[in-house]
XYZ file of C-alpha atoms in Angstrom:
373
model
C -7.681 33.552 -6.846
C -6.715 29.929 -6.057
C -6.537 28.766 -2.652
C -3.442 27.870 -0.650
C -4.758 24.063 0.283
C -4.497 21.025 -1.175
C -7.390 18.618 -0.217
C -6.036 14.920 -0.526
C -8.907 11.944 -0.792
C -7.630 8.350 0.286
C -10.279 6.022 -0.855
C -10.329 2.688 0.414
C -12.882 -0.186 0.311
C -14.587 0.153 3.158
C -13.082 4.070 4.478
C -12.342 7.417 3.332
C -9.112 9.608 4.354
C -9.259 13.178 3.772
C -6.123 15.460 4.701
C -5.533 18.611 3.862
C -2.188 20.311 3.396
C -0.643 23.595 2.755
C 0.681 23.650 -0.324
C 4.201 25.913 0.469
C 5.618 28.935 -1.480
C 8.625 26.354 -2.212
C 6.658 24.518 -4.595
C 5.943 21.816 -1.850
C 3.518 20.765 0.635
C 3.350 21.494 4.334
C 1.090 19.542 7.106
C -1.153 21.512 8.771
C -1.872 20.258 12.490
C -5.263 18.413 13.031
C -5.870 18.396 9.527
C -6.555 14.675 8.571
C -9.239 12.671 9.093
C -10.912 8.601 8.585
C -14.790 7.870 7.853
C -15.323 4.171 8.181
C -18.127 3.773 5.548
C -17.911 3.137 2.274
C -16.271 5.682 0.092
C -19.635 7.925 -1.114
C -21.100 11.743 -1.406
C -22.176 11.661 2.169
C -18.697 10.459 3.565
C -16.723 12.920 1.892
C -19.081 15.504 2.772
C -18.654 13.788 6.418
C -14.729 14.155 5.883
C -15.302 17.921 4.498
C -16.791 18.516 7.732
C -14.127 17.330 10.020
C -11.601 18.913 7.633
C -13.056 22.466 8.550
C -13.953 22.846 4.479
C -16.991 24.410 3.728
C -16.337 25.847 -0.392
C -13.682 25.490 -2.976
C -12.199 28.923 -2.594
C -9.425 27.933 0.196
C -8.570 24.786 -2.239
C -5.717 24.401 -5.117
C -6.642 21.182 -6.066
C -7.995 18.157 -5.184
C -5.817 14.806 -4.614
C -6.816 11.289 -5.166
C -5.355 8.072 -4.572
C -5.920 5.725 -7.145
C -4.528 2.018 -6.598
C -4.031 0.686 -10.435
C -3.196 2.697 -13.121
C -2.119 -0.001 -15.537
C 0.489 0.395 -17.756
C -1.486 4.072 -18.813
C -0.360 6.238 -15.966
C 3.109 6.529 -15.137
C 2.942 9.665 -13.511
C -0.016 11.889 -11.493
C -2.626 13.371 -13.877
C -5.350 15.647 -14.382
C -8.926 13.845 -13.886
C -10.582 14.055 -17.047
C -13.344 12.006 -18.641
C -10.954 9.900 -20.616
C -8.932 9.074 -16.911
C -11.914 8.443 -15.297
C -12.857 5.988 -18.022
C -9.476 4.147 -17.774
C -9.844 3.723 -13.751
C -13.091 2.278 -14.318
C -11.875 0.041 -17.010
C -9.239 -0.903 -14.511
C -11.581 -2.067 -11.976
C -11.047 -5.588 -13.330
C -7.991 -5.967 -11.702
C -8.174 -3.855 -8.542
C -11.996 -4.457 -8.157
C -11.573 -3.914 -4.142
C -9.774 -0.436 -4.667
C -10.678 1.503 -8.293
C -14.116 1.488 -7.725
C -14.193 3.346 -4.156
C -11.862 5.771 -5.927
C -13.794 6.394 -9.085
C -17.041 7.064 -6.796
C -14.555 9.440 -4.771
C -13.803 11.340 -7.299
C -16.929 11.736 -9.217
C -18.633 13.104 -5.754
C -15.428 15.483 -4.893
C -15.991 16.926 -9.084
C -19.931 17.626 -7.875
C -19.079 18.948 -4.324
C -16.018 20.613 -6.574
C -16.358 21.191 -9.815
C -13.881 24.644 -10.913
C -10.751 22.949 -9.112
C -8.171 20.531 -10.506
C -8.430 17.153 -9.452
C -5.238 15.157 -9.782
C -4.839 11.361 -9.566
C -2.161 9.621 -8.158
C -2.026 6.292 -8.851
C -0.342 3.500 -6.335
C 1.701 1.471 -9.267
C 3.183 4.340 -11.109
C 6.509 3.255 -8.600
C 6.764 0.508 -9.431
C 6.762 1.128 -13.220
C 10.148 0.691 -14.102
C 11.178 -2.410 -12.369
C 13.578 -4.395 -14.312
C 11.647 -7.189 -16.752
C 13.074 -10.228 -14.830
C 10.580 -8.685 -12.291
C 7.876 -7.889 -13.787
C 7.455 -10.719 -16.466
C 5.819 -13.727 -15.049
C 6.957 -17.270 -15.984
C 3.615 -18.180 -18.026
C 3.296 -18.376 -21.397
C 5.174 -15.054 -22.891
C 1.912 -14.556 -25.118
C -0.460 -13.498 -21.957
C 2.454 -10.619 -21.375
C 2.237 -9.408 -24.887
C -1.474 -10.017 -25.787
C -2.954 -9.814 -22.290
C -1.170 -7.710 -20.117
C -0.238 -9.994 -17.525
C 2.699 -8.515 -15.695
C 3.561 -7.295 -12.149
C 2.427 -4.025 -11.553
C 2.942 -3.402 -7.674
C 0.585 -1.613 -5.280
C 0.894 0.560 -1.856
C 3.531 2.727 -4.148
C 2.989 6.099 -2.773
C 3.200 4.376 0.716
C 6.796 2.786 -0.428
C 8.228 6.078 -1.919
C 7.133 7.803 0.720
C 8.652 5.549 3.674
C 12.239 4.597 1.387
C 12.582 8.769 0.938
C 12.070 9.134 4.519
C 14.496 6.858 5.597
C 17.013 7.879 2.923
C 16.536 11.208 5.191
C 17.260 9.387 8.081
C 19.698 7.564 7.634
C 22.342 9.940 5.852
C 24.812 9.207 3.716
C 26.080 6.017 1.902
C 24.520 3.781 -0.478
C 20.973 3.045 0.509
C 19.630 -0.367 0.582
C 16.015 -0.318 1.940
C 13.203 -3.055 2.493
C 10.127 -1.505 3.200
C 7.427 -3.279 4.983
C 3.955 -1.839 4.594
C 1.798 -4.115 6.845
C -2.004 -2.688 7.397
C -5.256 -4.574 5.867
C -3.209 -5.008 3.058
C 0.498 -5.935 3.086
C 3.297 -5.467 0.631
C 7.396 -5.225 0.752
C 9.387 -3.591 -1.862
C 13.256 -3.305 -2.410
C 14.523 0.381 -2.986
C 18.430 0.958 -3.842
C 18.978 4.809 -3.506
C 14.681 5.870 -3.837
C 14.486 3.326 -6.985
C 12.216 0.434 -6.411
C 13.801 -2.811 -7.680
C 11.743 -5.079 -6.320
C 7.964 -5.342 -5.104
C 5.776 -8.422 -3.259
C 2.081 -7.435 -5.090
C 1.642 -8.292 -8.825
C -0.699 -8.086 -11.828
C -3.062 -7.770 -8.646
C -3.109 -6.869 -5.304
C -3.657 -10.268 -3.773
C 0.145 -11.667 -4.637
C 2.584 -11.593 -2.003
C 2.304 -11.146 1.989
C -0.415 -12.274 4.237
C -2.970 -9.449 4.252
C -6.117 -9.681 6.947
C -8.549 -11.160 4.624
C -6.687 -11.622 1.517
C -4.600 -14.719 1.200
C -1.000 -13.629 -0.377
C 0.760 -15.977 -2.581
C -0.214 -19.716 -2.735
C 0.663 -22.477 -5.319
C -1.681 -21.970 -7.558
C -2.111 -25.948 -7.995
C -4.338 -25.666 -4.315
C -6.947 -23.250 -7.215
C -6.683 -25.884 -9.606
C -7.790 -28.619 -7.226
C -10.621 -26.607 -5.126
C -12.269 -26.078 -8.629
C -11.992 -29.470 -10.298
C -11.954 -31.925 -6.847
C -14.302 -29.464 -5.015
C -16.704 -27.776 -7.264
C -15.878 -23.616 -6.375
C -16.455 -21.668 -8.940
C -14.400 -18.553 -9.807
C -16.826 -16.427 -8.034
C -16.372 -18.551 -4.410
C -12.479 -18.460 -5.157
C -12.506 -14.904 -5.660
C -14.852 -14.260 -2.336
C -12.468 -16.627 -0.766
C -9.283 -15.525 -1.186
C -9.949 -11.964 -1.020
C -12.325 -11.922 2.240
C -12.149 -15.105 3.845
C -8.472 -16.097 3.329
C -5.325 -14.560 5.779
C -5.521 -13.656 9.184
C -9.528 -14.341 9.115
C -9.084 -17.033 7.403
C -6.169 -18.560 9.425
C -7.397 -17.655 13.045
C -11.843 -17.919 12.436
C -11.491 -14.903 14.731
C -10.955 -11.567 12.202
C -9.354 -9.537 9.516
C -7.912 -6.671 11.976
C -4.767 -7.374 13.353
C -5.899 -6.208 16.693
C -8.373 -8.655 17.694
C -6.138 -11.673 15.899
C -3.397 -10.637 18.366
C -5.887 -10.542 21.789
C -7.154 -13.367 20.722
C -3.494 -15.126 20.810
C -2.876 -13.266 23.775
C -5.618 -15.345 25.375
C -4.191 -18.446 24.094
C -6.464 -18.896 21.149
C -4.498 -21.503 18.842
C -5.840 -20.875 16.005
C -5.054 -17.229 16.224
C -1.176 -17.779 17.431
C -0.873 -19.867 14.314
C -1.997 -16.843 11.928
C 0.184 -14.451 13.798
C 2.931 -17.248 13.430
C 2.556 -17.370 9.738
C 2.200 -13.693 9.102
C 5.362 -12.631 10.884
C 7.161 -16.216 8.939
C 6.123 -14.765 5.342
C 7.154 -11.036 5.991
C 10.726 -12.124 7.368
C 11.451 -14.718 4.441
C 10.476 -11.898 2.393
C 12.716 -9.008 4.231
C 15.880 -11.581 3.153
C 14.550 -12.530 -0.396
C 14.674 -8.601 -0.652
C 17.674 -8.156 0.439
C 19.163 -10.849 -1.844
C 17.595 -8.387 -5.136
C 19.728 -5.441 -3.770
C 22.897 -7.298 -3.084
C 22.665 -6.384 0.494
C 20.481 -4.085 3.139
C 21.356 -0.681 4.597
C 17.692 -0.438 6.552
C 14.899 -2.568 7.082
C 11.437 0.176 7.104
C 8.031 -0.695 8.759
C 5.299 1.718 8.283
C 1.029 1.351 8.011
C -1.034 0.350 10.306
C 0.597 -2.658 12.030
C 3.744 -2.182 11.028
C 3.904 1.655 13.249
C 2.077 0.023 16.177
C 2.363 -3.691 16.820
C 5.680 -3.432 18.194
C 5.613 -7.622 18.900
C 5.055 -8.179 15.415
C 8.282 -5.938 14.756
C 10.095 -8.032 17.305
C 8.836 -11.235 15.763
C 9.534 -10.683 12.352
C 13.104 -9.527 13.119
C 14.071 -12.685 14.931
C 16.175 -14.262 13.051
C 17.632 -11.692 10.614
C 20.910 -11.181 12.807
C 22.372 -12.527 9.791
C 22.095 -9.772 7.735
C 23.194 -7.157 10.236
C 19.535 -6.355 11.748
C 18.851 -6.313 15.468
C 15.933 -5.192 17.221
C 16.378 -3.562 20.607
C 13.743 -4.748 22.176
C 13.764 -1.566 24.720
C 13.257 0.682 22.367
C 11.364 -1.182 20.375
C 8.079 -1.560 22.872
C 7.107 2.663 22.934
C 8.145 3.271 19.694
C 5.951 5.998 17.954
C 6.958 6.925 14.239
C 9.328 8.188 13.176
C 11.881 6.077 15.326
C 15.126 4.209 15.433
C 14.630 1.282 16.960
C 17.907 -0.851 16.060
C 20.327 -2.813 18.244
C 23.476 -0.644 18.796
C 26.280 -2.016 16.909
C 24.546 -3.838 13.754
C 25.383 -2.623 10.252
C 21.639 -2.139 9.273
C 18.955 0.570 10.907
C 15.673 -0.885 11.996
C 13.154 2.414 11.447
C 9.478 2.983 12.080
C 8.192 5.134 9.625
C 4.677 6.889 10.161
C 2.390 6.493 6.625
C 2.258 9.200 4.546
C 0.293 8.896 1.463
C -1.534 11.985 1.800
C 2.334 13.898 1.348
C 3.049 11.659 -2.078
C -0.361 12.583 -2.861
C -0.238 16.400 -1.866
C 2.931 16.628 -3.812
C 1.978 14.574 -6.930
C -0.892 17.008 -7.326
C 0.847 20.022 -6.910
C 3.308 18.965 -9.313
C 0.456 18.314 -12.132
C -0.919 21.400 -11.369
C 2.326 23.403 -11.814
C-alpha cells in the first residue's frame, strides 16, 4: 500500500531542498513540523541521499510520490506531469534556455528514480503560470518570424513561488477584487501581476536573466551595451554569457558578492560600491511594483516573499519609499521584526503591504498529488 508522504525535491544550481509533506485525506497536502531541509552542494545522488537523511526517509514505502521542481517547461508543459522518458528528454532539451536550473533538476530526478524507482515522480514546472498571459505580454517586439519559427516568447519563471504567495494573500486579505504585485527577491528575482490568482503580468522572459537585479545575474539592460562589448571589445558569447549570469548584479555592482547579506554589511560599513548596488536593486524593484500596477489598472496588495524579500526588512522599507502614491505605506514599526506571514502596512492606506513566507514545496506537494489522482 502507498504511503501517506509526499517527498518534494527543489533543485537549484548550486543546493538541494527536500520537504516532505502529508498528503491529507482531503485530497491536499499538510506540513509536517521539522520536515524540510537545504544541502548546499550541487544537486547529485549523494545530496539527496544527504537530504533523505535529514528528512528521516530511509525506503519508499512511507512515500506517495515524489515532487520535482522544474524551472522551464517550454511551451510543452502546461500543467504537472508524470516523469517519463519522453519528459525527461524534453527538460534536457530545455536546458538551452534555463542552462543554470534544468540541468540540476534533470540530475535530481534521475538519482530520486534510482534511490526510487516503484513511486510516481511528478514534475512541476516554474512557467506553467505564467502560460496564459495575454500575447501583448508575451510576444516580444523583434521580428514576428523568431516567435513563430523560433520560439522566442516570454515564458516567466519563479511560478510556483508567485501562485503560491498571490493565493496566500488572496487568503489574507479577504474579500474584494484582488490586485497583487508579488515580489520574489532571493538569488534570483522576479515580480509578477496577479488580478484575482491570474497572472497578467511577469518581469522574467524567454529566459531567466530578463527583468530585476538578481545577485549575480544582471536583469534587463539595452541590449545595444551586448552589441558594443562584442564588436568594440572583443567578448565572445561565451564571456557575455559568464558575465551576465555570474559576474553581473549585486556582485557585479558592489566587487563584494552575490548574497544579499554580505552586499548589505558591506554598505553598512560604508562600502560605496556596495550602497550603490543596494541603491539600484531596491530603484529597479519599485519602478517595477508601479509598472505592475499600471497592467492591473490598480493594486489591492503589494507581496514580498523568498529569501530577501521575508528577511531584509530595510530593503522592504527602501523599496516602498516612494509608492505613497498608489496607496502603499510601510510602517516602519512593524516592519523591522516582521517574520512571515505578516501585515506590515501603514494604517489607513488603501493597499496591504504582506510578507509572505516561500512555499514552493506546497505548489509542488499539491501539483503532484493532483497528477497522481
Amino acid at each position: 500500500m502507498a504511503g501517506a508522504f509526499i517527498l518534494c525535491v527543489n533543485a537549484g544550481s548550486s543546493t538541494l531542498k527536500g520537504s516532505l509533506l502529508e498528503a491529507s485525506a482531503d485530497g491536499g497536502v499538510a506540513e509536517v513540523k521539522g520536515r524540510s531541509v537545504t544541502i548546499d552542494r550541487v544537486p547529485s545522488a549523494e545530496a539527496l541521499d544527504e537530504a533523505l537523511a535529514a528528512l528521516g526517509v530511509s525506503g519508499p514505502e512511507a512515500l506517495c510520490a515524489v515532487g520535482h521542481r522544474v524551472v522551464h517547461g517550454g511551451t510543452e508543459f502546461r500543467e504537472p506531469v508524470r516523469v517519463d522518458e519522453s519528459v525527461k528528454a524534453a527538460i534536457a532539451r530545455l536546458s538551452v534556455l534555463a542552462p543554470l536550473h534544468n540541468p540540476p533538476a534533470l540530475a535530481a530526478i534521475q538519482a530520486a528514480e534510482r534511490r526510487f524507482p516503484n513511486v510516481p515522480h511528478v514534475a512541476a514546472f516554474d512557467t506553467a503560470f505564467f502560460a496564459d498571459l495575454p500575447p501583448e505580454r508575451v510576444v516580444y517586439s523583434l521580428p514576428y518570424e523568431w516567435y513563430e519559427r523560433w520560439g522566442v516568447r516570454r515564458f516567466g519563471f519563479h511560478g510556483l513561488s508567485h501562485q503560491y504567495a498571490s493565493g496566500r494573500a488572496q487568503a489574507m486579505l479577504g474579500g474584494g477584487r484582488q490586485r497583487v504585485v508579488v515580489l520574489h527577491l532571493g538569488n534570483g528575482c522576479s515580480a509578477s501581476a496577479v488580478v484575482e490568482g491570474n497572472p497578467v503580468a511577469t518581469t522574467m522572459g524567454f529566459t531567466p536573466m530578463e527583468g530585476l537585479m538578481m545577485g549575480t545575474r544582471s536583469g534587463s539592460v539595452d541590449p545595444g551595451i551586448l552589441l558594443y562589448a562584442t564588436r568594440e571589445k572583443g567578448l565572445t558569447v561565451e564571456a557575455l554569457d559568464d558575465a551576465l549570469n555570474h559576474r553581473s548584479g549585486l556582485l557585479g555592482v558592489s566587487g563584494v558578492s552575490g548574497d544579499f547579506r554580505a552586499v548589505a554589511a558591506a554598505a553598512g560599513e560604508g562600502h560605496e560600491r556596495a550602497c550603490l548596488a543596494l541603491a539600484i536593486y531596491a530603484d529597479r524593484a519599485r519602478a517595477v511594483v508601479g509598472s505592475l500596477a499600471t497592467a492591473m489598472g490598480g493594486i489591492d496588495a503589494l507581496v514580498f516573499t523568498a529569501g530577501v524579500g521575508e528577511h531584509a526588512a530595510s530593503m522592504r522599507a527602501d523599496i516602498c519609499r516612494g509608492l505613497e502614491f498608489l496607496g502603499l505605506a510601510i510602517d516602519l514599526y512593524r516592519n523591522a521584526p516582521a517574520v512571515p506571514d505578516a501585515d506590515v502596512s501603514l494604517a489607513g492606506g488603501t493597499g496591504r503591504i504582506l510578507v509572505i513566507q516561500a512555499r514552493e514545496d506546497v505548489m509542488i506537494a499539491r501539483a503532484a498529488r493532483a497528477a497522481i489522482g
